Each structure stands twice: as structure tokens, then as C-alpha cells.
GROMACS .gro file of C-alpha atoms in nm:
model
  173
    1UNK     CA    1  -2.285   1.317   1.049
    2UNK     CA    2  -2.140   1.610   0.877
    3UNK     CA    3  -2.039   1.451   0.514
    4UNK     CA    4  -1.833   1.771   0.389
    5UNK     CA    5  -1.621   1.766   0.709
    6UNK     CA    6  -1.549   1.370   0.607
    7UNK     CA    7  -1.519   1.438   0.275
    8UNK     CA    8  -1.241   1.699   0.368
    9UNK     CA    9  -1.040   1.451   0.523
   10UNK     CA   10  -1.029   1.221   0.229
   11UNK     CA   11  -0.699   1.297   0.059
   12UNK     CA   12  -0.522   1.283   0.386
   13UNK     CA   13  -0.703   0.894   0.443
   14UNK     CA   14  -0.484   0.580   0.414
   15UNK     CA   15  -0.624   0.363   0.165
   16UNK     CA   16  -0.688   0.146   0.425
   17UNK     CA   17  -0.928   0.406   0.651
   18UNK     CA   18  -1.013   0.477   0.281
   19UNK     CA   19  -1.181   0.120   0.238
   20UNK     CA   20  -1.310   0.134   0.622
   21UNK     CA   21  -1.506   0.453   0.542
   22UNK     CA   22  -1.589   0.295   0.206
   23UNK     CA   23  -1.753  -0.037   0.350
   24UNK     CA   24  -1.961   0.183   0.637
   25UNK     CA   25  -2.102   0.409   0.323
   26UNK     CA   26  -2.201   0.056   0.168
   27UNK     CA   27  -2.370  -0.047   0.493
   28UNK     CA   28  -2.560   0.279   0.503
   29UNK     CA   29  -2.673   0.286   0.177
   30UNK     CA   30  -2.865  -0.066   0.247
   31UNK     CA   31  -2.948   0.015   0.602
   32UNK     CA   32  -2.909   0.346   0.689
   33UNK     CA   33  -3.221   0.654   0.669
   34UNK     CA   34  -3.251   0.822   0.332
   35UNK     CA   35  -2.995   1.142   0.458
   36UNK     CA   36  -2.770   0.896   0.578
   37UNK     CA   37  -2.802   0.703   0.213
   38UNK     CA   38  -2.745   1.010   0.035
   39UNK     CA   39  -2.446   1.097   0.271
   40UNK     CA   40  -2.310   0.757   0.187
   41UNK     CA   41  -2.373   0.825  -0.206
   42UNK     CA   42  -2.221   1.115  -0.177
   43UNK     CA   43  -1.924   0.991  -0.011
   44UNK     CA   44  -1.849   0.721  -0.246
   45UNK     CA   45  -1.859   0.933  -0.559
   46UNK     CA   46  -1.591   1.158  -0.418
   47UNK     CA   47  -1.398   0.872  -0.318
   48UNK     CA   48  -1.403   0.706  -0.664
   49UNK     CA   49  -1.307   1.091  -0.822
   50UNK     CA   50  -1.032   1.190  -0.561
   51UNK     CA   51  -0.858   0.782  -0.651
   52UNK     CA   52  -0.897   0.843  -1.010
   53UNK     CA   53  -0.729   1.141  -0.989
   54UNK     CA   54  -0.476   1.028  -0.735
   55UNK     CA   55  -0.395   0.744  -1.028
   56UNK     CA   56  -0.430   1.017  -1.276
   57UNK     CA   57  -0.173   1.231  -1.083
   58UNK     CA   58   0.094   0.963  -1.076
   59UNK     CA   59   0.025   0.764  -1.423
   60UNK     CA   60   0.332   0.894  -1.612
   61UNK     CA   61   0.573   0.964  -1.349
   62UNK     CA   62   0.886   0.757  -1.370
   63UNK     CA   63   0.862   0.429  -1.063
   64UNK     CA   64   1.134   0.593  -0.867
   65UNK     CA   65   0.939   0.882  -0.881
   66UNK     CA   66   0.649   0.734  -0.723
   67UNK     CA   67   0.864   0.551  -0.505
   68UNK     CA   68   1.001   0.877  -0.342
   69UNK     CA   69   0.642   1.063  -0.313
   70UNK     CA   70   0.461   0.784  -0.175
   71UNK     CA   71   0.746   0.753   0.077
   72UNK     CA   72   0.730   1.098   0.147
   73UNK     CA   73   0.404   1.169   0.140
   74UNK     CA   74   0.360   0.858   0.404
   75UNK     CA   75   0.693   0.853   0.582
   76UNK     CA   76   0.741   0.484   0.671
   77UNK     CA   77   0.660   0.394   1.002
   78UNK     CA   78   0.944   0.222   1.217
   79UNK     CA   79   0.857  -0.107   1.127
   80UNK     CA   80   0.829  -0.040   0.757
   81UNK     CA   81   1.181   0.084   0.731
   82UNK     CA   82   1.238  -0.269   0.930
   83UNK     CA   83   1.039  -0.428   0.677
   84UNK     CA   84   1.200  -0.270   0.391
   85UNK     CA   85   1.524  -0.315   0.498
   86UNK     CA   86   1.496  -0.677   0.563
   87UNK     CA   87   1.403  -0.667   0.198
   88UNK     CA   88   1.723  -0.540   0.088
   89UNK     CA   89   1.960  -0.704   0.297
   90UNK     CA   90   1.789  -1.066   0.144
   91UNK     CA   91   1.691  -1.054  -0.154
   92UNK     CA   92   1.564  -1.380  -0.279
   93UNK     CA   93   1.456  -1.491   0.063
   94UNK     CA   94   1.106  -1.633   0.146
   95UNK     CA   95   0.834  -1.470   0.367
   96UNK     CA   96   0.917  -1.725   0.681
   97UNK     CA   97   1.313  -1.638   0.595
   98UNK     CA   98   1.190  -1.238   0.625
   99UNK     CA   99   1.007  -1.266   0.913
  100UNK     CA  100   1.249  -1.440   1.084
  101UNK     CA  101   1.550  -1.223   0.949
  102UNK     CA  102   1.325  -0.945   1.144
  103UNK     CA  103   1.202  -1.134   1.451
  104UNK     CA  104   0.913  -1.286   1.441
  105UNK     CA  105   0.723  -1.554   1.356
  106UNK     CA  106   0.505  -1.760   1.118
  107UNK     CA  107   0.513  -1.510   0.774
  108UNK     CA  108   0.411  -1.204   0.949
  109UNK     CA  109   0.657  -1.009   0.704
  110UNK     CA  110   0.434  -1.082   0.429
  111UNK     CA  111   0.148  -0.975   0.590
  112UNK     CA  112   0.304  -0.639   0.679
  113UNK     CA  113   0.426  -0.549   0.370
  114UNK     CA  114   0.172  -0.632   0.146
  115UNK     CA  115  -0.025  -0.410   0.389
  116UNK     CA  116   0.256  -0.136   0.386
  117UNK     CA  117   0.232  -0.113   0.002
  118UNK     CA  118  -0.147  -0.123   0.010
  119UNK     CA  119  -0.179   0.167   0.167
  120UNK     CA  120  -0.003   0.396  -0.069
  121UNK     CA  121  -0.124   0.156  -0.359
  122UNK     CA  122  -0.274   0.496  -0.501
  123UNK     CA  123   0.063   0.654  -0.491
  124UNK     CA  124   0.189   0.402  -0.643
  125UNK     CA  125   0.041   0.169  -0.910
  126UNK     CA  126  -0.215  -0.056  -0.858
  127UNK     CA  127  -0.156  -0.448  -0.735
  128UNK     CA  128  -0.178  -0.681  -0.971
  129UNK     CA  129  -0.473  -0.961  -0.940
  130UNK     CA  130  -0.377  -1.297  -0.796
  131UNK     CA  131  -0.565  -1.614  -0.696
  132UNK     CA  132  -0.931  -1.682  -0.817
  133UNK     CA  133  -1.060  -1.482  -0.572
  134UNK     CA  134  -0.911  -1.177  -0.793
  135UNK     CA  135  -0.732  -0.984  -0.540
  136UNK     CA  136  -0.475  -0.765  -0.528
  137UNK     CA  137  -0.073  -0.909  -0.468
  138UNK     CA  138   0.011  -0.593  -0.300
  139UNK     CA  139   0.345  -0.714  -0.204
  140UNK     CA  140   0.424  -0.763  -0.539
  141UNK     CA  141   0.398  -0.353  -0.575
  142UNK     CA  142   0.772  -0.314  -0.470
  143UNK     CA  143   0.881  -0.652  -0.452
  144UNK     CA  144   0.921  -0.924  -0.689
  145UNK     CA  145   0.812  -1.273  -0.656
  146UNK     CA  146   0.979  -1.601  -0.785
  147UNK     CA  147   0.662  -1.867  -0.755
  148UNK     CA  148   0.962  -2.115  -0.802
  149UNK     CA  149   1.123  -2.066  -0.472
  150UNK     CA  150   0.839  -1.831  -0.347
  151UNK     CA  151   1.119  -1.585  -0.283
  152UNK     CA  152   1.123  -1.217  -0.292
  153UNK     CA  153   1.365  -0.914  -0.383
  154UNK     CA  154   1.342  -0.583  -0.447
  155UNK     CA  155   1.237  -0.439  -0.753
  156UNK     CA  156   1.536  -0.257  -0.910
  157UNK     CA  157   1.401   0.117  -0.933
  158UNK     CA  158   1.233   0.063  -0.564
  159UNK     CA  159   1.590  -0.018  -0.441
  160UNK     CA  160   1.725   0.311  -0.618
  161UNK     CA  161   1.424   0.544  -0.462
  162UNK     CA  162   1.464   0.375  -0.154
  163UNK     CA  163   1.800   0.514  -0.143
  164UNK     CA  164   1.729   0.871  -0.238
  165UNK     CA  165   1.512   0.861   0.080
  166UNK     CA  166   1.834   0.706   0.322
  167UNK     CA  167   1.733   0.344   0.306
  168UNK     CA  168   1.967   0.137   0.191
  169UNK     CA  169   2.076  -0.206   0.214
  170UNK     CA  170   2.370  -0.323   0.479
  171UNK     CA  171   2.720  -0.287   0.347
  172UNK     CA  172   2.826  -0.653   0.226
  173UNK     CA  173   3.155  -0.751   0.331
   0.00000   0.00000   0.00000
């Protein structure tokens, strides 16, 4: 394993091949050889310095700021312009309302976007903590959640960025 050739790759990672490489380093350092625990080490330090400084980077930029970088940075994929546009066209529908609006079934649109906004989390801000288990509401990076009717819309300055990019919501009628 050639840990400077990883460690080049880094800013390029997703956060989540970020957390993949991250949870391989912590298996190595409890069961790999002593190179490959000090490759591991090694690998987790920069990690923790190049996502401080990604934070760092975007701490005092205005949202729609971030909004447009992250976007740009990370193009959205097909679906995520589905997902994000499904978003705008209902706001203050529920996850099963979503994913059906879209398709599919269950609350798979909940599960894709929170994974969509996880993945330029750094680029972002960070989730805020839900549940006891203490981790992160990722959907609740762009969106905004009513617990009352467990309904989501758009945060305002995400729906402005959005548009600067070319996604916007359908004309209403």
C-alpha cells in the first residue's frame, strides 16, 4: 500500500469513500502489521487536517455560497437533481409523499437525500445531531423538517442557490 498515493486522492474523496477509507485505517490500526498501523495513523491525521480545513474553508461564506460550490464542486448526479426537484415542487410533503412524487417506494427519498447532502456535508455545514444515538440529520442540511407533520421544504437560501445553478421548481399555474 502506497499511503502518499492515497493520501493524494483525499480532497477529491466523497465523504462517503472518505468514511470507507476511514473505517479500513481503524481496522488496520487494531489488526493490521506495524507499517500498515502507521500507514493507517498516518492516514487518519491527514484526514482529520484536510476536513478541518475543508470546514475552515467554508465557515464564513454566505449558505448560498456554499450551496453553489458544493453543487459545483459535486455536480448532482441525475437522480439528485430528481431528488432536489421533487423537493421544490412539494414543499411541505412527507418522505413517503417524496418518494412517491418521484417513483418509488417505501421512503427511499429520504434515504437518498440525506445521503446526497452527506456527502458534501464538508462543503456545506455539518448535520445537526438527532436521536440518542447522536447522529447526524443530514437531510436536514438543505431541507427543513416540521416533526408536526414530519414534512419537509426547502430551506430558503438552498432554493435561491439552487437556482443560480438551473434548478428550479415547476412553474405553478
Amino acid at each position: 500500500m502506497n499511503i502518499a498515493k492515497i493520501i493524494e486522492t483525499l480532497p477529491e474523496k466523497s465523504a462517503e469513500e472518505r468514511a470507507r477509507m476511514r473505517d479500513n485505517a481503524d481496522r488496520l490500526l487494531t489488526t493490521g502489521t506495524a507499517p500498515q498501523q502507521a500507514a493507517a495513523q498516518q492516514l487518519k491525521d491527514v484526514l482529520d487536517t484536510l476536513e478541518a480545513q475543508e470546514r475552515d474553508a467554508v465557515r464564513h461564506m454566505p449558505v448560498a455560497e456554499r450551496v453553489v460550490q458544493a453543487f459545483t464542486k459535486r455536480p448532482p448526479s441525475e437522480t439528485e437533481e430528481k431528488l432536489l426537484r421533487v423537493l421544490l415542487d412539494n414543499p411541505g410533503s412527507t418522505s413517503s409523499a417524496l418518494t412517491q412524487a418521484i417513483g418509488w417506494r417505501a421512503q427511499s427519498w429520504h434515504l437518498h437525500f440525506g445521503t446526497m447532502c452527506q456527502n458534501r456535508e464538508a462543503d456545506l455545514w455539518p448535520a445537526e445531531k438527532s436521536g440518542l444515538e447522536d447522529k447526524g440529520f443530514f437531510s436536514g442540511i438543505l431541507a427543513e423538517f416540521d416533526p408536526n407533520g414530519a414534512t419537509f421544504t426547502m430551506k430558503p437560501e438552498v432554493v435561491g442557490a439552487l437556482a443560480q445553478l438551473g434548478i428550479h421548481a415547476k412553474a405553478r399555474a
